[in-house]
Amino acid sequence: MSQDRAAGGRMGDSSLLRRLNLAAALGAFLESESLTLRELRAIVGVSRPTAEDLLAELLTEGRVEETTPPRKPSSARGAGRPARYFRFRAESGYVAGLDIGAHKAMAVVSDLRGNTLATHRVELDPELPGPDRVQAAVDVARTSWAQARLGADDITGIACGVTGLLSAAEGVHDVREGPVGSGLAPYSLPGFTELDVTGELSEGLGRPVTVANDVKLAALAEHWKGAAREHRDIVYMFAGHRAGAGVLIDGQVHQGRHGAAGEIGALPMLGWEAAVDRLHARGAALAAEQGAGPGREGELVIASAARQDPESLAVLIEFAEVLARGAAVLALAVDPEVVVLGGGMSRGGAIIAEPFRRELAKLTLVPIEVLSSTMGADSVALGAARMALDTVLAELLAVPGS
């Protein structure tokens, strides 16, 4: 409610009203490329003097600055003094997204409009001890900041995607710690169950870090900048060195009560673990034949299948069909607009996508569009940056006492 409208009605604390109006004004700038004072006044619903005061405060805080007017055809230009335009300063803060996986550590830095300023990645040994893996992620993040000419004090939010971890309301837990069942054996990074990952990252980077499940962050990235930009309800299937899934409802990651939403790989009857093991075994055999290094198993199987190798084709088709059965379980539960096939294996194209589509169509009640990811290897780090950005923007727009 605006300060002006409240003055004659039921109202309260003028300080609270001002904070509400200020948050509304900042929100208006976040939603627009640029605004004039007249446009700001109309959106917030205040008098001209109040709009001027709000604009002045945002200018003083460095959240807003004057900018050049948008280009208009000469016929649309009116007579008289041209209006002044103002924009949100995307460079008034920066966020970082990290990805810690079995084979890599990666960092992305973006401004508060989500524009990527720098990325940095290093390859890691899958057997690297937990503390060394965390330190590698710290080093990667700091290198990316330096590339963007930023320091820790410039970074206003950091999030990190980690394999095998879940973000829950009461903290970050490995899925084996429950309470999500017993006897589970999920994929997890070496030594991470003995580490305070959040604490170690926060100490190493000198800023608070939020840690979340990597597949869920990849799903968020796909909705933000990938194939699912035009969709709100999404089932995301990750097919890489392991299989995983995430669900977005109304554009937001659905975590569930314990952060375990989408963890259907824990169901033995789906056969995900066995299918992944067979895929890795075939990839390892091809790597041994070709003298290739670790971490390329999926790539080698895809290449072999493209050459019509029967064994590789059979392994890939089985993997795709097993993954589709998991997608069908989630699709029947949440009735999404689309299913997105992501992760490294999604780059196999029709060899993976077609058997996945066929199997999904057999098991669902209505046709569901299947999209292949456009994000590539950056998806988890970008999703982490989006999570950090959402947190920072929510804090900027929060009104204490409202």
PDB file of N, CA, C and O in Angstrom, residues 104-160:
ATOM      1  N   LYS A 104      34.942 -32.644 -11.828  1.00  0.00           N
ATOM      2  CA  LYS A 104      35.262 -31.230 -12.056  1.00  0.00           C
ATOM      3  C   LYS A 104      34.805 -30.375 -10.886  1.00  0.00           C
ATOM      4  O   LYS A 104      33.964 -30.779 -10.071  1.00  0.00           O
ATOM      5  N   ALA A 105      35.400 -29.180 -10.828  1.00  0.00           N
ATOM      6  CA  ALA A 105      34.888 -28.089  -9.990  1.00  0.00           C
ATOM      7  C   ALA A 105      34.756 -26.893 -10.915  1.00  0.00           C
ATOM      8  O   ALA A 105      35.640 -26.621 -11.730  1.00  0.00           O
ATOM      9  N   MET A 106      33.648 -26.172 -10.790  1.00  0.00           N
ATOM     10  CA  MET A 106      33.374 -25.075 -11.706  1.00  0.00           C
ATOM     11  C   MET A 106      32.724 -23.922 -10.959  1.00  0.00           C
ATOM     12  O   MET A 106      32.006 -24.130  -9.976  1.00  0.00           O
ATOM     13  N   ALA A 107      32.989 -22.699 -11.427  1.00  0.00           N
ATOM     14  CA  ALA A 107      32.390 -21.511 -10.822  1.00  0.00           C
ATOM     15  C   ALA A 107      31.895 -20.573 -11.905  1.00  0.00           C
ATOM     16  O   ALA A 107      32.505 -20.462 -12.985  1.00  0.00           O
ATOM     17  N   VAL A 108      30.798 -19.903 -11.613  1.00  0.00           N
ATOM     18  CA  VAL A 108      30.212 -18.882 -12.488  1.00  0.00           C
ATOM     19  C   VAL A 108      29.981 -17.638 -11.641  1.00  0.00           C
ATOM     20  O   VAL A 108      29.548 -17.736 -10.492  1.00  0.00           O
ATOM     21  N   VAL A 109      30.284 -16.475 -12.200  1.00  0.00           N
ATOM     22  CA  VAL A 109      30.015 -15.205 -11.539  1.00  0.00           C
ATOM     23  C   VAL A 109      29.049 -14.413 -12.406  1.00  0.00           C
ATOM     24  O   VAL A 109      29.233 -14.315 -13.625  1.00  0.00           O
ATOM     25  N   SER A 110      28.015 -13.839 -11.778  1.00  0.00           N
ATOM     26  CA  SER A 110      27.079 -13.013 -12.537  1.00  0.00           C
ATOM     27  C   SER A 110      26.706 -11.772 -11.744  1.00  0.00           C
ATOM     28  O   SER A 110      26.876 -11.726 -10.520  1.00  0.00           O
ATOM     29  N   ASP A 111      26.195 -10.767 -12.458  1.00  0.00           N
ATOM     30  CA  ASP A 111      25.695  -9.571 -11.781  1.00  0.00           C
ATOM     31  C   ASP A 111      24.248  -9.811 -11.350  1.00  0.00           C
ATOM     32  O   ASP A 111      23.715 -10.920 -11.510  1.00  0.00           O
ATOM     33  N   LEU A 112      23.598  -8.770 -10.826  1.00  0.00           N
ATOM     34  CA  LEU A 112      22.259  -8.956 -10.281  1.00  0.00           C
ATOM     35  C   LEU A 112      21.165  -8.975 -11.351  1.00  0.00           C
ATOM     36  O   LEU A 112      19.982  -9.082 -11.017  1.00  0.00           O
ATOM     37  N   ARG A 113      21.543  -8.896 -12.608  1.00  0.00           N
ATOM     38  CA  ARG A 113      20.622  -9.167 -13.698  1.00  0.00           C
ATOM     39  C   ARG A 113      20.817 -10.572 -14.257  1.00  0.00           C
ATOM     40  O   ARG A 113      20.159 -10.982 -15.205  1.00  0.00           O
ATOM     41  N   GLY A 114      21.757 -11.302 -13.686  1.00  0.00           N
ATOM     42  CA  GLY A 114      22.021 -12.649 -14.162  1.00  0.00           C
ATOM     43  C   GLY A 114      22.938 -12.728 -15.354  1.00  0.00           C
ATOM     44  O   GLY A 114      23.071 -13.785 -15.972  1.00  0.00           O
ATOM     45  N   ASN A 115      23.604 -11.626 -15.696  1.00  0.00           N
ATOM     46  CA  ASN A 115      24.567 -11.639 -16.799  1.00  0.00           C
ATOM     47  C   ASN A 115      25.856 -12.306 -16.350  1.00  0.00           C
ATOM     48  O   ASN A 115      26.444 -11.894 -15.338  1.00  0.00           O
ATOM     49  N   THR A 116      26.295 -13.325 -17.054  1.00  0.00           N
ATOM     50  CA  THR A 116      27.517 -14.037 -16.683  1.00  0.00           C
ATOM     51  C   THR A 116      28.732 -13.182 -16.988  1.00  0.00           C
ATOM     52  O   THR A 116      28.909 -12.707 -18.114  1.00  0.00           O
ATOM     53  N   LEU A 117      29.592 -12.995 -15.985  1.00  0.00           N
ATOM     54  CA  LEU A 117      30.797 -12.175 -16.127  1.00  0.00           C
ATOM     55  C   LEU A 117      32.064 -13.017 -16.273  1.00  0.00           C
ATOM     56  O   LEU A 117      33.017 -12.580 -16.905  1.00  0.00           O
ATOM     57  N   ALA A 118      32.067 -14.185 -15.673  1.00  0.00           N
ATOM     58  CA  ALA A 118      33.258 -15.045 -15.745  1.00  0.00           C
ATOM     59  C   ALA A 118      32.871 -16.473 -15.392  1.00  0.00           C
ATOM     60  O   ALA A 118      31.936 -16.707 -14.618  1.00  0.00           O
ATOM     61  N   THR A 119      33.591 -17.417 -15.966  1.00  0.00           N
ATOM     62  CA  THR A 119      33.462 -18.821 -15.598  1.00  0.00           C
ATOM     63  C   THR A 119      34.862 -19.415 -15.512  1.00  0.00           C
ATOM     64  O   THR A 119      35.773 -18.991 -16.213  1.00  0.00           O
ATOM     65  N   HIS A 120      35.003 -20.402 -14.651  1.00  0.00           N
ATOM     66  CA  HIS A 120      36.291 -21.093 -14.540  1.00  0.00           C
ATOM     67  C   HIS A 120      36.026 -22.534 -14.128  1.00  0.00           C
ATOM     68  O   HIS A 120      35.143 -22.808 -13.315  1.00  0.00           O
ATOM     69  N   ARG A 121      36.794 -23.441 -14.703  1.00  0.00           N
ATOM     70  CA  ARG A 121      36.596 -24.874 -14.459  1.00  0.00           C
ATOM     71  C   ARG A 121      37.937 -25.573 -14.383  1.00  0.00           C
ATOM     72  O   ARG A 121      38.866 -25.236 -15.132  1.00  0.00           O
ATOM     73  N   VAL A 122      38.028 -26.570 -13.498  1.00  0.00           N
ATOM     74  CA  VAL A 122      39.203 -27.441 -13.456  1.00  0.00           C
ATOM     75  C   VAL A 122      38.730 -28.892 -13.402  1.00  0.00           C
ATOM     76  O   VAL A 122      37.664 -29.182 -12.845  1.00  0.00           O
ATOM     77  N   GLU A 123      39.490 -29.768 -14.001  1.00  0.00           N
ATOM     78  CA  GLU A 123      39.194 -31.196 -13.946  1.00  0.00           C
ATOM     79  C   GLU A 123      39.747 -31.773 -12.644  1.00  0.00           C
ATOM     80  O   GLU A 123      40.821 -31.366 -12.172  1.00  0.00           O
ATOM     81  N   LEU A 124      39.031 -32.738 -12.078  1.00  0.00           N
ATOM     82  CA  LEU A 124      39.427 -33.338 -10.806  1.00  0.00           C
ATOM     83  C   LEU A 124      39.498 -34.853 -10.932  1.00  0.00           C
ATOM     84  O   LEU A 124      38.767 -35.464 -11.717  1.00  0.00           O
ATOM     85  N   ASP A 125      40.349 -35.442 -10.133  1.00  0.00           N
ATOM     86  CA  ASP A 125      40.432 -36.898 -10.021  1.00  0.00           C
ATOM     87  C   ASP A 125      39.192 -37.386  -9.264  1.00  0.00           C
ATOM     88  O   ASP A 125      38.887 -36.872  -8.187  1.00  0.00           O
ATOM     89  N   PRO A 126      38.462 -38.382  -9.787  1.00  0.00           N
ATOM     90  CA  PRO A 126      37.269 -38.876  -9.088  1.00  0.00           C
ATOM     91  C   PRO A 126      37.546 -39.380  -7.679  1.00  0.00           C
ATOM     92  O   PRO A 126      36.641 -39.423  -6.847  1.00  0.00           O
ATOM     93  N   GLU A 127      38.794 -39.757  -7.408  1.00  0.00           N
ATOM     94  CA  GLU A 127      39.143 -40.268  -6.074  1.00  0.00           C
ATOM     95  C   GLU A 127      39.746 -39.202  -5.164  1.00  0.00           C
ATOM     96  O   GLU A 127      40.241 -39.515  -4.088  1.00  0.00           O
ATOM     97  N   LEU A 128      39.733 -37.949  -5.577  1.00  0.00           N
ATOM     98  CA  LEU A 128      40.313 -36.872  -4.771  1.00  0.00           C
ATOM     99  C   LEU A 128      39.658 -36.818  -3.394  1.00  0.00           C
ATOM    100  O   LEU A 128      38.428 -36.840  -3.293  1.00  0.00           O
ATOM    101  N   PRO A 129      40.431 -36.743  -2.309  1.00  0.00           N
ATOM    102  CA  PRO A 129      39.843 -36.674  -0.966  1.00  0.00           C
ATOM    103  C   PRO A 129      38.950 -35.453  -0.796  1.00  0.00           C
ATOM    104  O   PRO A 129      39.143 -34.419  -1.452  1.00  0.00           O
ATOM    105  N   GLY A 130      37.964 -35.584   0.098  1.00  0.00           N
ATOM    106  CA  GLY A 130      36.997 -34.525   0.318  1.00  0.00           C
ATOM    107  C   GLY A 130      37.593 -33.157   0.580  1.00  0.00           C
ATOM    108  O   GLY A 130      37.212 -32.166  -0.077  1.00  0.00           O
ATOM    109  N   PRO A 131      38.524 -33.019   1.552  1.00  0.00           N
ATOM    110  CA  PRO A 131      39.080 -31.691   1.837  1.00  0.00           C
ATOM    111  C   PRO A 131      39.773 -31.068   0.630  1.00  0.00           C
ATOM    112  O   PRO A 131      39.657 -29.859   0.397  1.00  0.00           O
ATOM    113  N   ASP A 132      40.475 -31.875  -0.153  1.00  0.00           N
ATOM    114  CA  ASP A 132      41.150 -31.357  -1.346  1.00  0.00           C
ATOM    115  C   ASP A 132      40.139 -30.930  -2.411  1.00  0.00           C
ATOM    116  O   ASP A 132      40.359 -29.955  -3.129  1.00  0.00           O
ATOM    117  N   ARG A 133      39.041 -31.656  -2.496  1.00  0.00           N
ATOM    118  CA  ARG A 133      38.003 -31.315  -3.468  1.00  0.00           C
ATOM    119  C   ARG A 133      37.357 -29.971  -3.098  1.00  0.00           C
ATOM    120  O   ARG A 133      37.104 -29.127  -3.963  1.00  0.00           O
ATOM    121  N   VAL A 134      37.085 -29.776  -1.816  1.00  0.00           N
ATOM    122  CA  VAL A 134      36.519 -28.498  -1.367  1.00  0.00           C
ATOM    123  C   VAL A 134      37.502 -27.365  -1.626  1.00  0.00           C
ATOM    124  O   VAL A 134      37.119 -26.285  -2.097  1.00  0.00           O
ATOM    125  N   GLN A 135      38.782 -27.597  -1.346  1.00  0.00           N
ATOM    126  CA  GLN A 135      39.783 -26.552  -1.588  1.00  0.00           C
ATOM    127  C   GLN A 135      39.880 -26.224  -3.071  1.00  0.00           C
ATOM    128  O   GLN A 135      40.039 -25.051  -3.447  1.00  0.00           O
ATOM    129  N   ALA A 136      39.754 -27.233  -3.912  1.00  0.00           N
ATOM    130  CA  ALA A 136      39.776 -26.986  -5.360  1.00  0.00           C
ATOM    131  C   ALA A 136      38.605 -26.089  -5.761  1.00  0.00           C
ATOM    132  O   ALA A 136      38.764 -25.181  -6.592  1.00  0.00           O
ATOM    133  N   ALA A 137      37.447 -26.314  -5.155  1.00  0.00           N
ATOM    134  CA  ALA A 137      36.279 -25.483  -5.459  1.00  0.00           C
ATOM    135  C   ALA A 137      36.496 -24.049  -4.979  1.00  0.00           C
ATOM    136  O   ALA A 137      36.125 -23.089  -5.670  1.00  0.00           O
ATOM    137  N   VAL A 138      37.101 -23.897  -3.812  1.00  0.00           N
ATOM    138  CA  VAL A 138      37.420 -22.551  -3.300  1.00  0.00           C
ATOM    139  C   VAL A 138      38.359 -21.837  -4.268  1.00  0.00           C
ATOM    140  O   VAL A 138      38.155 -20.665  -4.615  1.00  0.00           O
ATOM    141  N   ASP A 139      39.387 -22.545  -4.719  1.00  0.00           N
ATOM    142  CA  ASP A 139      40.357 -21.938  -5.642  1.00  0.00           C
ATOM    143  C   ASP A 139      39.702 -21.555  -6.968  1.00  0.00           C
ATOM    144  O   ASP A 139      39.985 -20.492  -7.535  1.00  0.00           O
ATOM    145  N   VAL A 140      38.835 -22.428  -7.465  1.00  0.00           N
ATOM    146  CA  VAL A 140      38.136 -22.140  -8.722  1.00  0.00           C
ATOM    147  C   VAL A 140      37.266 -20.893  -8.569  1.00  0.00           C
ATOM    148  O   VAL A 140      37.232 -20.026  -9.453  1.00  0.00           O
ATOM    149  N   ALA A 141      36.546 -20.798  -7.452  1.00  0.00           N
ATOM    150  CA  ALA A 141      35.690 -19.634  -7.229  1.00  0.00           C
ATOM    151  C   ALA A 141      36.499 -18.353  -7.175  1.00  0.00           C
ATOM    152  O   ALA A 141      36.162 -17.348  -7.825  1.00  0.00           O
ATOM    153  N   ARG A 142      37.585 -18.376  -6.428  1.00  0.00           N
ATOM    154  CA  ARG A 142      38.399 -17.161  -6.305  1.00  0.00           C
ATOM    155  C   ARG A 142      39.038 -16.779  -7.644  1.00  0.00           C
ATOM    156  O   ARG A 142      39.181 -15.585  -7.944  1.00  0.00           O
ATOM    157  N   THR A 143      39.406 -17.766  -8.430  1.00  0.00           N
ATOM    158  CA  THR A 143      39.944 -17.462  -9.760  1.00  0.00           C
ATOM    159  C   THR A 143      38.886 -16.796 -10.633  1.00  0.00           C
ATOM    160  O   THR A 143      39.181 -15.835 -11.361  1.00  0.00           O
ATOM    161  N   SER A 144      37.661 -17.295 -10.563  1.00  0.00           N
ATOM    162  CA  SER A 144      36.591 -16.683 -11.366  1.00  0.00           C
ATOM    163  C   SER A 144      36.316 -15.258 -10.912  1.00  0.00           C
ATOM    164  O   SER A 144      36.045 -14.379 -11.742  1.00  0.00           O
ATOM    165  N   TRP A 145      36.398 -15.009  -9.617  1.00  0.00           N
ATOM    166  CA  TRP A 145      36.213 -13.636  -9.122  1.00  0.00           C
ATOM    167  C   TRP A 145      37.311 -12.729  -9.667  1.00  0.00           C
ATOM    168  O   TRP A 145      37.050 -11.595 -10.076  1.00  0.00           O
ATOM    169  N   ALA A 146      38.538 -13.232  -9.634  1.00  0.00           N
ATOM    170  CA  ALA A 146      39.655 -12.425 -10.142  1.00  0.00           C
ATOM    171  C   ALA A 146      39.475 -12.131 -11.632  1.00  0.00           C
ATOM    172  O   ALA A 146      39.777 -11.027 -12.103  1.00  0.00           O
ATOM    173  N   GLN A 147      38.989 -13.121 -12.390  1.00  0.00           N
ATOM    174  CA  GLN A 147      38.736 -12.902 -13.812  1.00  0.00           C
ATOM    175  C   GLN A 147      37.712 -11.793 -14.033  1.00  0.00           C
ATOM    176  O   GLN A 147      37.792 -11.040 -15.003  1.00  0.00           O
ATOM    177  N   ALA A 148      36.743 -11.697 -13.128  1.00  0.00           N
ATOM    178  CA  ALA A 148      35.725 -10.644 -13.214  1.00  0.00           C
ATOM    179  C   ALA A 148      36.156  -9.362 -12.510  1.00  0.00           C
ATOM    180  O   ALA A 148      35.377  -8.419 -12.421  1.00  0.00           O
ATOM    181  N   ARG A 149      37.395  -9.348 -12.013  1.00  0.00           N
ATOM    182  CA  ARG A 149      37.948  -8.200 -11.278  1.00  0.00           C
ATOM    183  C   ARG A 149      37.118  -7.864 -10.042  1.00  0.00           C
ATOM    184  O   ARG A 149      36.811  -6.709  -9.751  1.00  0.00           O
ATOM    185  N   LEU A 150      36.788  -8.915  -9.307  1.00  0.00           N
ATOM    186  CA  LEU A 150      36.009  -8.772  -8.087  1.00  0.00           C
ATOM    187  C   LEU A 150      36.752  -9.416  -6.931  1.00  0.00           C
ATOM    188  O   LEU A 150      37.594 -10.306  -7.125  1.00  0.00           O
ATOM    189  N   GLY A 151      36.424  -8.980  -5.717  1.00  0.00           N
ATOM    190  CA  GLY A 151      36.943  -9.598  -4.506  1.00  0.00           C
ATOM    191  C   GLY A 151      35.806 -10.162  -3.684  1.00  0.00           C
ATOM    192  O   GLY A 151      34.622 -10.001  -4.030  1.00  0.00           O
ATOM    193  N   ALA A 152      36.131 -10.807  -2.584  1.00  0.00           N
ATOM    194  CA  ALA A 152      35.097 -11.420  -1.748  1.00  0.00           C
ATOM    195  C   ALA A 152      34.075 -10.398  -1.271  1.00  0.00           C
ATOM    196  O   ALA A 152      32.883 -10.703  -1.159  1.00  0.00           O
ATOM    197  N   ASP A 153      34.512  -9.174  -1.006  1.00  0.00           N
ATOM    198  CA  ASP A 153      33.593  -8.147  -0.516  1.00  0.00           C
ATOM    199  C   ASP A 153      32.561  -7.746  -1.565  1.00  0.00           C
ATOM    200  O   ASP A 153      31.509  -7.186  -1.225  1.00  0.00           O
ATOM    201  N   ASP A 154      32.853  -8.007  -2.833  1.00  0.00           N
ATOM    202  CA  ASP A 154      31.902  -7.659  -3.903  1.00  0.00           C
ATOM    203  C   ASP A 154      30.812  -8.710  -4.070  1.00  0.00           C
ATOM    204  O   ASP A 154      29.768  -8.427  -4.666  1.00  0.00           O
ATOM    205  N   ILE A 155      31.054  -9.910  -3.564  1.00  0.00           N
ATOM    206  CA  ILE A 155      30.127 -11.022  -3.764  1.00  0.00           C
ATOM    207  C   ILE A 155      29.048 -10.983  -2.686  1.00  0.00           C
ATOM    208  O   ILE A 155      29.343 -11.065  -1.499  1.00  0.00           O
ATOM    209  N   THR A 156      27.805 -10.866  -3.107  1.00  0.00           N
ATOM    210  CA  THR A 156      26.706 -10.730  -2.152  1.00  0.00           C
ATOM    211  C   THR A 156      25.927 -12.020  -1.931  1.00  0.00           C
ATOM    212  O   THR A 156      25.062 -12.075  -1.052  1.00  0.00           O
ATOM    213  N   GLY A 157      26.218 -13.058  -2.715  1.00  0.00           N
ATOM    214  CA  GLY A 157      25.554 -14.332  -2.510  1.00  0.00           C
ATOM    215  C   GLY A 157      26.293 -15.448  -3.211  1.00  0.00           C
ATOM    216  O   GLY A 157      26.831 -15.260  -4.306  1.00  0.00           O
ATOM    217  N   ILE A 158      26.352 -16.619  -2.573  1.00  0.00           N
ATOM    218  CA  ILE A 158      27.026 -17.785  -3.154  1.00  0.00           C
ATOM    219  C   ILE A 158      26.178 -19.020  -2.885  1.00  0.00           C
ATOM    220  O   ILE A 158      25.707 -19.239  -1.766  1.00  0.00           O
ATOM    221  N   ALA A 159      26.003 -19.848  -3.913  1.00  0.00           N
ATOM    222  CA  ALA A 159      25.378 -21.161  -3.739  1.00  0.00           C
ATOM    223  C   ALA A 159      26.227 -22.194  -4.464  1.00  0.00           C
ATOM    224  O   ALA A 159      26.996 -21.857  -5.373  1.00  0.00           O
ATOM    225  N   CYS A 160      26.087 -23.436  -4.045  1.00  0.00           N
ATOM    226  CA  CYS A 160      26.929 -24.505  -4.587  1.00  0.00           C
ATOM    227  C   CYS A 160      26.111 -25.769  -4.768  1.00  0.00           C
ATOM    228  O   CYS A 160      25.358 -26.171  -3.869  1.00  0.00           O
TER     229      CYS A 160
END
